[in-house]
Tab-separated table of C-alpha atoms in Angstrom:
chain	number	residue	atom	x	y	z
A	146	MET	CA	14.728	22.551	-17.869
A	147	SER	CA	13.827	22.543	-14.191
A	148	THR	CA	13.056	19.226	-12.547
A	149	VAL	CA	10.603	20.892	-10.139
A	150	VAL	CA	7.045	21.276	-11.416
A	151	GLN	CA	3.700	22.611	-10.258
A	152	PRO	CA	0.624	20.557	-11.282
A	153	CYS	CA	-2.600	22.346	-12.105
A	154	ALA	CA	-5.528	21.249	-9.978
A	155	ARG	CA	-7.991	21.921	-12.833
A	156	CYS	CA	-6.479	20.777	-16.146
A	157	GLY	CA	-3.636	18.584	-14.880
A	158	ALA	CA	-0.874	20.388	-16.799
A	159	ARG	CA	2.524	20.481	-15.110
A	160	TRP	CA	4.542	23.707	-15.271
A	161	ALA	CA	8.271	23.889	-14.667
A	162	VAL	CA	9.355	26.244	-11.886
A	163	GLN	CA	11.948	28.677	-13.298
A	164	SER	CA	12.566	31.265	-10.573
A	165	ALA	CA	9.594	31.741	-8.239
A	166	PRO	CA	6.490	29.530	-7.905
A	167	MET	CA	3.332	30.651	-9.666
A	168	HIS	CA	-0.189	30.715	-8.259
A	169	TRP	CA	-2.381	30.380	-11.358
A	170	CYS	CA	-2.185	28.088	-14.383
A	171	PRO	CA	-1.287	30.068	-17.570
A	172	ARG	CA	-3.510	27.744	-19.561
A	173	CYS	CA	-6.816	27.500	-17.677
A	174	ARG	CA	-6.309	29.911	-14.763
A	175	GLY	CA	-6.687	27.051	-12.308
A	176	VAL	CA	-4.892	26.814	-8.973
A	177	LEU	CA	-1.321	25.493	-9.132
A	178	LEU	CA	-0.258	23.096	-6.414
A	179	SER	CA	2.964	23.323	-4.445
A	180	PRO	CA	6.253	22.721	-6.301
A	181	ALA	CA	7.578	19.165	-6.166
A	182	PRO	CA	10.096	17.043	-8.112
A	183	ILE	CA	8.705	15.812	-11.409
A	184	ASP	CA	9.110	12.130	-10.524
A	185	ALA	CA	8.465	12.374	-6.784
A	186	PRO	CA	6.525	9.408	-5.353
A	187	ALA	CA	3.429	9.976	-3.263
A	188	GLU	CA	5.233	9.734	0.074
A	189	ARG	CA	7.772	12.445	-0.909
A	190	ARG	CA	5.324	15.018	-2.223
A	191	ASN	CA	4.279	17.930	-0.035
A	192	TYR	CA	0.680	17.523	-1.188
A	193	ARG	CA	-1.663	14.619	-1.847
A	194	TRP	CA	-5.009	14.130	-3.534
A	195	VAL	CA	-7.880	13.744	-1.068
A	196	ALA	CA	-11.444	12.855	-2.072
A	197	ARG	CA	-14.054	14.316	0.261
A	198	ARG	CA	-17.791	13.951	0.313
A	199	PRO	CA	-19.904	17.147	0.359
A	200	ASP	CA	-20.694	16.881	4.085
A	201	HIS	CA	-17.129	16.067	5.123
A	202	ARG	CA	-17.093	18.535	8.032
A	203	VAL	CA	-16.871	16.666	11.304
A	204	ARG	CA	-19.956	16.942	13.458
A	205	ARG	CA	-19.862	16.003	17.089
A	206	PRO	CA	-22.831	13.804	17.990
A	207	SER	CA	-25.054	15.030	20.762
A	208	ALA	CA	-25.634	12.989	23.892
A	209	GLY	CA	-28.008	10.087	23.406
A	210	ARG	CA	-27.708	10.050	19.612
A	211	PRO	CA	-25.912	7.285	17.700
A	212	VAL	CA	-22.459	7.999	16.313
A	213	ALA	CA	-22.435	8.551	12.549
A	214	ARG	CA	-20.393	6.177	10.448
A	215	GLU	CA	-16.984	7.379	9.359
A	216	THR	CA	-15.886	7.864	5.778
A	217	PRO	CA	-14.990	4.452	4.271
A	218	ARG	CA	-11.305	3.569	4.294
A	219	TYR	CA	-9.606	1.300	1.802
A	220	THR	CA	-7.249	-1.566	2.611
A	221	GLN	CA	-5.714	-1.409	-0.867
A	222	ILE	CA	-5.230	1.069	-3.686
A	223	PRO	CA	-8.635	2.068	-5.159
A	224	ARG	CA	-8.705	1.152	-8.846
A	225	TRP	CA	-11.167	3.895	-9.748
A	226	GLY	CA	-9.143	6.884	-8.536
A	227	LEU	CA	-5.637	8.080	-7.788
A	228	ILE	CA	-2.744	5.870	-6.756
A	229	ASP	CA	-1.685	7.300	-3.402
A	230	GLN	CA	-0.913	4.435	-1.072
A	231	PRO	CA	-3.525	4.413	1.741
A	232	ALA	CA	-2.659	3.931	5.368
A	233	PRO	CA	-1.982	0.290	6.311
A	234	ALA	CA	-4.810	-1.562	8.007
A	235	ALA	CA	-4.622	-1.886	11.755
A	236	ALA	CA	-3.162	-5.178	12.888
A	237	GLY	CA	-4.530	-7.424	15.576
A	238	ALA	CA	-7.320	-9.527	14.106
A	239	VAL	CA	-9.603	-11.191	16.603
A	240	SER	CA	-8.744	-14.829	17.222
A	241	SER	CA	-11.657	-17.147	16.577
A	242	PRO	CA	-12.203	-20.828	17.269
A	243	PHE	CA	-11.214	-23.255	14.537
A	244	ALA	CA	-8.590	-20.728	13.384
A	245	ARG	CA	-6.506	-23.350	11.581
A	246	LEU	CA	-9.515	-24.667	9.718
A	247	THR	CA	-10.655	-21.126	8.934
A	248	ALA	CA	-7.290	-20.346	7.342
A	249	ARG	CA	-7.783	-23.352	5.003
A	250	VAL	CA	-11.519	-23.020	4.438
A	251	SER	CA	-11.160	-22.532	0.669
A	252	THR	CA	-9.018	-25.649	0.309
A	253	LEU	CA	-11.399	-27.670	2.478
A	254	LEU	CA	-14.436	-26.623	0.455
A	255	ILE	CA	-12.752	-27.433	-2.854
A	256	ALA	CA	-11.608	-30.826	-1.527
A	257	THR	CA	-15.111	-31.518	-0.177
A	258	ALA	CA	-16.706	-30.777	-3.541
A	259	ALA	CA	-14.165	-32.993	-5.322
A	260	VAL	CA	-14.618	-35.953	-2.946
A	261	PHE	CA	-18.413	-35.706	-3.151
A	262	GLY	CA	-18.018	-35.848	-6.925
A	263	VAL	CA	-15.953	-39.035	-6.569
A	264	ALA	CA	-18.606	-40.461	-4.236
A	265	ALA	CA	-21.308	-39.738	-6.831
A	266	PHE	CA	-19.218	-41.526	-9.476
A	267	ALA	CA	-18.834	-44.528	-7.142
A	268	GLU	CA	-22.601	-44.728	-6.658
A	269	VAL	CA	-23.205	-44.581	-10.414
A	270	LEU	CA	-20.616	-47.324	-10.914
A	271	ARG	CA	-22.373	-49.480	-8.319
A	272	TYR	CA	-25.703	-48.960	-10.109
A	273	VAL	CA	-24.115	-50.097	-13.377
A	274	LEU	CA	-22.887	-53.259	-11.623
A	275	LEU	CA	-26.395	-53.866	-10.304
A	276	LEU	CA	-27.816	-53.640	-13.806
A	277	ARG	CA	-25.211	-56.064	-15.141
A	278	ASN	CA	-25.775	-58.439	-12.221
A	279	ARG	CA	-29.330	-59.060	-13.424
A	280	THR	CA	-28.040	-61.306	-16.242
A	281	ARG	CA	-24.395	-62.078	-15.339
A	282	LEU	CA	-22.354	-62.745	-12.243
A	283	ILE	CA	-19.982	-60.044	-11.011
A	284	HIS	CA	-16.379	-60.923	-10.218
A	285	PRO	CA	-15.819	-60.777	-6.426
A	286	MET	CA	-12.759	-58.556	-6.778
A	287	LEU	CA	-14.690	-56.028	-8.871
A	288	LEU	CA	-17.491	-56.033	-6.307
A	289	PHE	CA	-14.961	-55.527	-3.493
A	290	CYS	CA	-13.378	-52.567	-5.289
A	291	SER	CA	-16.794	-51.021	-5.860
A	292	ASP	CA	-17.735	-51.396	-2.191
A	293	ALA	CA	-14.391	-49.980	-1.048
A	294	LEU	CA	-14.761	-46.982	-3.353
A	295	VAL	CA	-18.320	-46.276	-2.216
A	296	ILE	CA	-17.573	-46.629	1.503
A	297	GLY	CA	-14.191	-44.868	1.393
A	298	ALA	CA	-15.379	-41.908	-0.694
A	299	GLY	CA	-18.517	-41.571	1.423
A	300	LEU	CA	-16.649	-41.546	4.744
A	301	LEU	CA	-13.948	-39.190	3.466
A	302	ALA	CA	-16.607	-36.829	2.075
A	303	VAL	CA	-18.414	-36.732	5.429
A	304	VAL	CA	-15.171	-36.015	7.332
A	305	LEU	CA	-14.165	-33.259	4.929
A	306	ALA	CA	-17.673	-31.790	5.068
A	307	LEU	CA	-17.476	-31.591	8.870
A	308	LEU	CA	-14.040	-29.967	8.777
A	309	ALA	CA	-15.195	-27.506	6.130
A	310	ALA	CA	-18.290	-26.688	8.204
A	311	LEU	CA	-16.081	-25.885	11.217
A	312	GLY	CA	-13.858	-23.717	9.023
A	313	VAL	CA	-16.838	-21.805	7.639
A	314	LEU	CA	-18.151	-21.378	11.194
A	315	GLY	CA	-14.828	-19.856	12.274
A	316	TRP	CA	-14.924	-17.571	9.243
A	317	LEU	CA	-18.476	-16.507	10.149
A	318	ILE	CA	-17.482	-15.639	13.730
A	319	ARG	CA	-14.415	-13.669	12.611
A	320	THR	CA	-16.176	-11.815	9.804
A	321	ARG	CA	-19.189	-10.887	11.928
A	322	HIS	CA	-16.928	-9.484	14.635
A	323	ALA	CA	-14.973	-7.403	12.097
A	324	THR	CA	-18.150	-6.167	10.377
A	325	PHE	CA	-19.893	-5.027	13.542
A	326	ALA	CA	-16.655	-3.528	14.888
A	327	GLU	CA	-16.342	-1.473	11.701
A	328	ALA	CA	-19.863	-0.170	12.320
A	329	GLY	CA	-18.922	0.776	15.896
A	330	ARG	CA	-21.022	-1.967	17.510
A	331	ASP	CA	-20.582	-5.297	19.248
A	332	ASP	CA	-21.831	-8.515	17.703
A	333	PRO	CA	-25.335	-9.041	19.151
A	334	ARG	CA	-24.900	-12.830	18.826
A	335	SER	CA	-22.606	-14.623	21.238
A	336	VAL	CA	-20.047	-17.154	20.021
A	337	ARG	CA	-21.960	-19.930	21.763
A	338	MET	CA	-25.156	-19.032	19.928
A	339	LEU	CA	-23.330	-18.937	16.593
A	340	VAL	CA	-21.816	-22.369	17.226
A	341	LEU	CA	-25.038	-24.009	18.433
A	342	GLY	CA	-27.177	-22.442	15.715
A	343	SER	CA	-24.777	-23.628	13.028
A	344	LEU	CA	-24.023	-27.178	14.214
A	345	ILE	CA	-27.255	-28.550	15.700
A	346	PRO	CA	-29.093	-30.605	13.041
A	347	VAL	CA	-32.409	-29.266	11.715
A	348	VAL	CA	-31.794	-25.986	13.562
A	349	ASN	CA	-28.805	-25.301	11.332
A	350	LEU	CA	-31.072	-25.138	8.290
A	351	MET	CA	-32.357	-21.735	9.430
A	352	TRP	CA	-29.885	-19.945	11.696
A	353	PRO	CA	-26.787	-19.818	9.441
A	354	GLY	CA	-28.778	-17.869	6.866
A	355	VAL	CA	-29.988	-15.505	9.590
A	356	PHE	CA	-26.450	-14.947	10.856
A	357	LEU	CA	-25.149	-14.224	7.350
A	358	THR	CA	-28.043	-11.923	6.485
A	359	GLU	CA	-27.470	-9.877	9.636
A	360	MET	CA	-23.812	-9.545	8.732
A	361	VAL	CA	-24.180	-8.446	5.105
A	362	ALA	CA	-26.981	-6.035	6.072
A	363	GLN	CA	-24.353	-3.967	7.912
A	364	ARG	CA	-22.325	-3.531	4.703
A	365	ASP	CA	-25.149	-2.461	2.392
A	366	ASP	CA	-23.802	-4.715	-0.392
A	367	PRO	CA	-26.635	-6.020	-2.642
A	368	ARG	CA	-24.314	-8.477	-4.396
A	369	ALA	CA	-23.319	-10.112	-1.106
A	370	LEU	CA	-26.947	-10.193	0.063
A	371	ARG	CA	-27.998	-11.926	-3.160
A	372	ALA	CA	-25.178	-14.474	-2.780
A	373	VAL	CA	-26.237	-15.214	0.801
A	374	ARG	CA	-29.856	-15.753	-0.232
A	375	ILE	CA	-28.856	-18.119	-3.058
A	376	TRP	CA	-26.586	-20.051	-0.704
A	377	TRP	CA	-29.319	-20.222	1.954
A	378	ALA	CA	-31.808	-21.712	-0.506
A	379	ALA	CA	-29.229	-24.254	-1.711
A	380	TRP	CA	-28.289	-25.108	1.883
A	381	VAL	CA	-31.903	-25.844	2.873
A	382	PHE	CA	-32.449	-27.843	-0.319
A	383	GLY	CA	-29.296	-29.867	0.298
A	384	GLY	CA	-30.373	-30.613	3.865
A	385	LEU	CA	-33.784	-31.845	2.719
A	386	VAL	CA	-32.232	-34.023	0.014
A	387	ALA	CA	-29.775	-35.537	2.534
A	388	ALA	CA	-32.650	-36.337	4.926
A	389	ALA	CA	-34.609	-37.968	2.101
A	390	ALA	CA	-31.564	-40.085	1.177
A	391	LEU	CA	-31.259	-41.342	4.762
A	392	LEU	CA	-34.948	-42.261	4.858
A	393	TRP	CA	-34.637	-44.032	1.505
A	394	ARG	CA	-32.091	-46.455	2.980
A	395	THR	CA	-34.740	-47.845	5.347
A	396	ALA	CA	-36.747	-49.341	2.458
A	397	ASP	CA	-37.095	-53.157	2.177
A	398	SER	CA	-37.823	-53.520	-1.541
A	399	LEU	CA	-34.871	-54.443	-3.756
A	400	GLN	CA	-36.056	-52.136	-6.511
A	401	VAL	CA	-36.377	-49.209	-4.093
A	402	LYS	CA	-32.879	-49.903	-2.787
A	403	ALA	CA	-31.524	-49.963	-6.331
A	404	ASP	CA	-33.232	-46.647	-7.026
A	405	GLY	CA	-31.757	-45.366	-3.774
A	406	VAL	CA	-28.278	-45.858	-5.237
A	407	LEU	CA	-29.047	-43.339	-7.961
A	408	PHE	CA	-30.710	-41.036	-5.467
A	409	THR	CA	-27.593	-41.175	-3.305
A	410	ALA	CA	-25.489	-40.235	-6.329
A	411	GLY	CA	-27.734	-37.229	-6.890
A	412	THR	CA	-27.423	-36.326	-3.202
A	413	ASP	CA	-23.625	-36.366	-3.494
A	414	LEU	CA	-23.787	-34.052	-6.489
A	415	VAL	CA	-26.053	-31.671	-4.580
A	416	ALA	CA	-23.569	-31.679	-1.677
A	417	ALA	CA	-20.721	-30.878	-4.068
A	418	ALA	CA	-22.730	-27.993	-5.514
A	419	VAL	CA	-23.461	-26.650	-2.007
A	420	ALA	CA	-19.742	-26.715	-1.203
A	421	VAL	CA	-18.962	-24.728	-4.352
A	422	LEU	CA	-21.757	-22.240	-3.599
A	423	THR	CA	-20.410	-21.845	-0.054
A	424	LEU	CA	-17.000	-20.929	-1.428
A	425	ALA	CA	-18.583	-18.515	-3.899
A	426	MET	CA	-20.625	-16.904	-1.128
A	427	ILE	CA	-17.585	-16.450	1.117
A	428	ARG	CA	-15.560	-14.817	-1.631
A	429	THR	CA	-18.454	-12.598	-2.664
A	430	VAL	CA	-18.819	-11.350	0.906
A	431	GLU	CA	-15.054	-10.716	0.949
A	432	GLN	CA	-15.417	-8.790	-2.345
A	433	GLN	CA	-13.494	-11.342	-4.395
A	434	ASP	CA	-14.285	-13.382	-7.456
A	435	LEU	CA	-14.559	-17.174	-7.481
A	436	ARG	CA	-10.800	-17.516	-8.007
A	437	GLY	CA	-10.028	-15.428	-4.949
A	438	ARG	CA	-8.917	-12.315	-6.830
A	439	SER	CA	-10.036	-8.899	-5.657
A	440	ARG	CA	-12.871	-7.470	-7.712
A	441	SER	CA	-12.080	-4.142	-9.377
A	442	ALA	CA	-14.902	-1.643	-9.513
A	443	ARG	CA	-15.977	-0.434	-12.966
A	444	ARG	CA	-17.755	2.767	-13.804
A	445	TRP	CA	-19.409	3.268	-17.186
A	446	VAL	CA	-19.403	6.832	-18.493
A	447	ILE	CA	-20.648	8.413	-21.710
A	448	ALA	CA	-17.814	9.401	-24.052
A	449	VAL	CA	-18.856	12.487	-26.051
A	450	ASP	CA	-15.445	13.899	-26.950
A	451	PRO	CA	-12.121	12.419	-27.996
A	452	ALA	CA	-9.978	11.238	-25.116
A	453	VAL	CA	-7.588	13.917	-23.877
A	454	PRO	CA	-4.672	13.033	-21.572
A	455	VAL	CA	-5.146	14.559	-18.117
A	456	ILE	CA	-1.458	14.769	-17.205
A	457	GLU	CA	0.395	16.652	-19.953
A	458	PRO	CA	4.123	17.063	-20.519
A	459	VAL	CA	5.992	19.703	-18.562
A	460	HIS	CA	5.691	23.190	-20.101
A	461	PRO	CA	8.079	26.088	-19.431
A	462	ALA	CA	6.584	28.565	-16.991
A	463	GLY	CA	5.002	31.667	-18.507
A	464	HIS	CA	4.785	30.268	-22.072
A	465	ALA	CA	1.798	28.998	-23.997
A	466	PRO	CA	1.425	25.240	-23.805
A	467	SER	CA	1.406	24.596	-27.579
A	468	GLU	CA	1.340	26.155	-31.033
A	469	GLN	CA	-2.324	25.278	-31.373
A	470	ALA	CA	-3.116	27.236	-28.221
A	471	ARG	CA	-1.317	30.300	-29.611
A	472	GLU	CA	-3.276	30.060	-32.858
A	473	ASP	CA	-6.536	29.776	-30.913
A	474	GLN	CA	-5.612	32.827	-28.865
A	475	GLU	CA	-4.751	34.859	-31.979
A	476	THR	CA	-8.055	33.848	-33.598
A	477	GLN	CA	-9.918	34.927	-30.480
A	478	ASP	CA	-8.054	38.281	-30.412
A	479	ASP	CA	-8.859	38.948	-34.093
A	480	HIS	CA	-12.508	38.184	-33.454
A	481	ASN	CA	-12.615	40.518	-30.464
A	482	GLY	CA	-10.885	43.253	-32.496
A	483	ALA	CA	-13.416	42.945	-35.309
A	484	LEU	CA	-16.269	43.264	-32.808
A	485	ASP	CA	-14.687	46.383	-31.305
A	486	ARG	CA	-14.258	48.043	-34.730
A	487	GLU	CA	-17.836	47.242	-35.674
A	488	HIS	CA	-19.018	48.747	-32.404
A	489	GLU	CA	-17.009	51.944	-33.012
A	490	GLU	CA	-18.467	52.309	-36.542
A	491	VAL	CA	-21.992	51.976	-35.180
A	492	MET	CA	-21.326	54.597	-32.524
A	493	ALA	CA	-19.778	56.962	-35.092
A	494	LYS	CA	-22.884	56.774	-37.278
């Protein structure tokens, strides 16, 4: 049997080329594609599958009118269609400040959440010691260990939070530049404005959400927009809770200070949750799941018939594809013959 086949563009059957190539599929009368080896990879075939939208014809924009967006291109193999390898993405990413921190932003956020969790545990442990100290004395070494854990975890959490914030800021600058460049525009916000709006206290409760919303609005991704809004609400809530915790430390009452230990523990837990939500937001914008794996698109369709394989085995050219097809053809011929005889009898009468 020949190793060169012609796939049918309609039914997907592959027909072996015996002498000369055929033009029409013997099974469904669809167009046959060019001959190619049966196991030829995509880069060795003399044809490839191309998906086009209905208005794929190129239209030159008139003067003064904005340029229409190009057809989306994929940086990896689409999981909903064929498996032709797309063109590699253009190299040369824009360098952004805090590049080293941006490359480790996921690790920094995870470490920040973990250390804030340890800090919350240290505060709870200190509150337990305060309760026990009402009736019994606390060993000095145990008190020293508690203080060291509270101060050390708190300082380390603050340092990691600052480093993670710089990494997220670098990611924001890089992603905004790439998003607006894909849309054929320049980023309307300067790097200085992005840095000042994200790092100045009180001001940074509003502007980071604005910057992110502007960015995801260019992509028309409702999932990313929802993730940004959830993160923005959590970010503002975390900032308000942190401000309340700082004000609580100015109290003079012993009972209020003791309650402030628990409030500080709750503040640490809120900070850990904000770090996790920041990581989730970043990966949602990058079209990944929480583990950093690329999300595969799913399409739900209604199944009304049994599943039929699209690509069938190779059939000899000029022959019927199967015994069942021959039987169906004979049944159809007998039916047509009976109709013709009945018509002749009616005309004879």
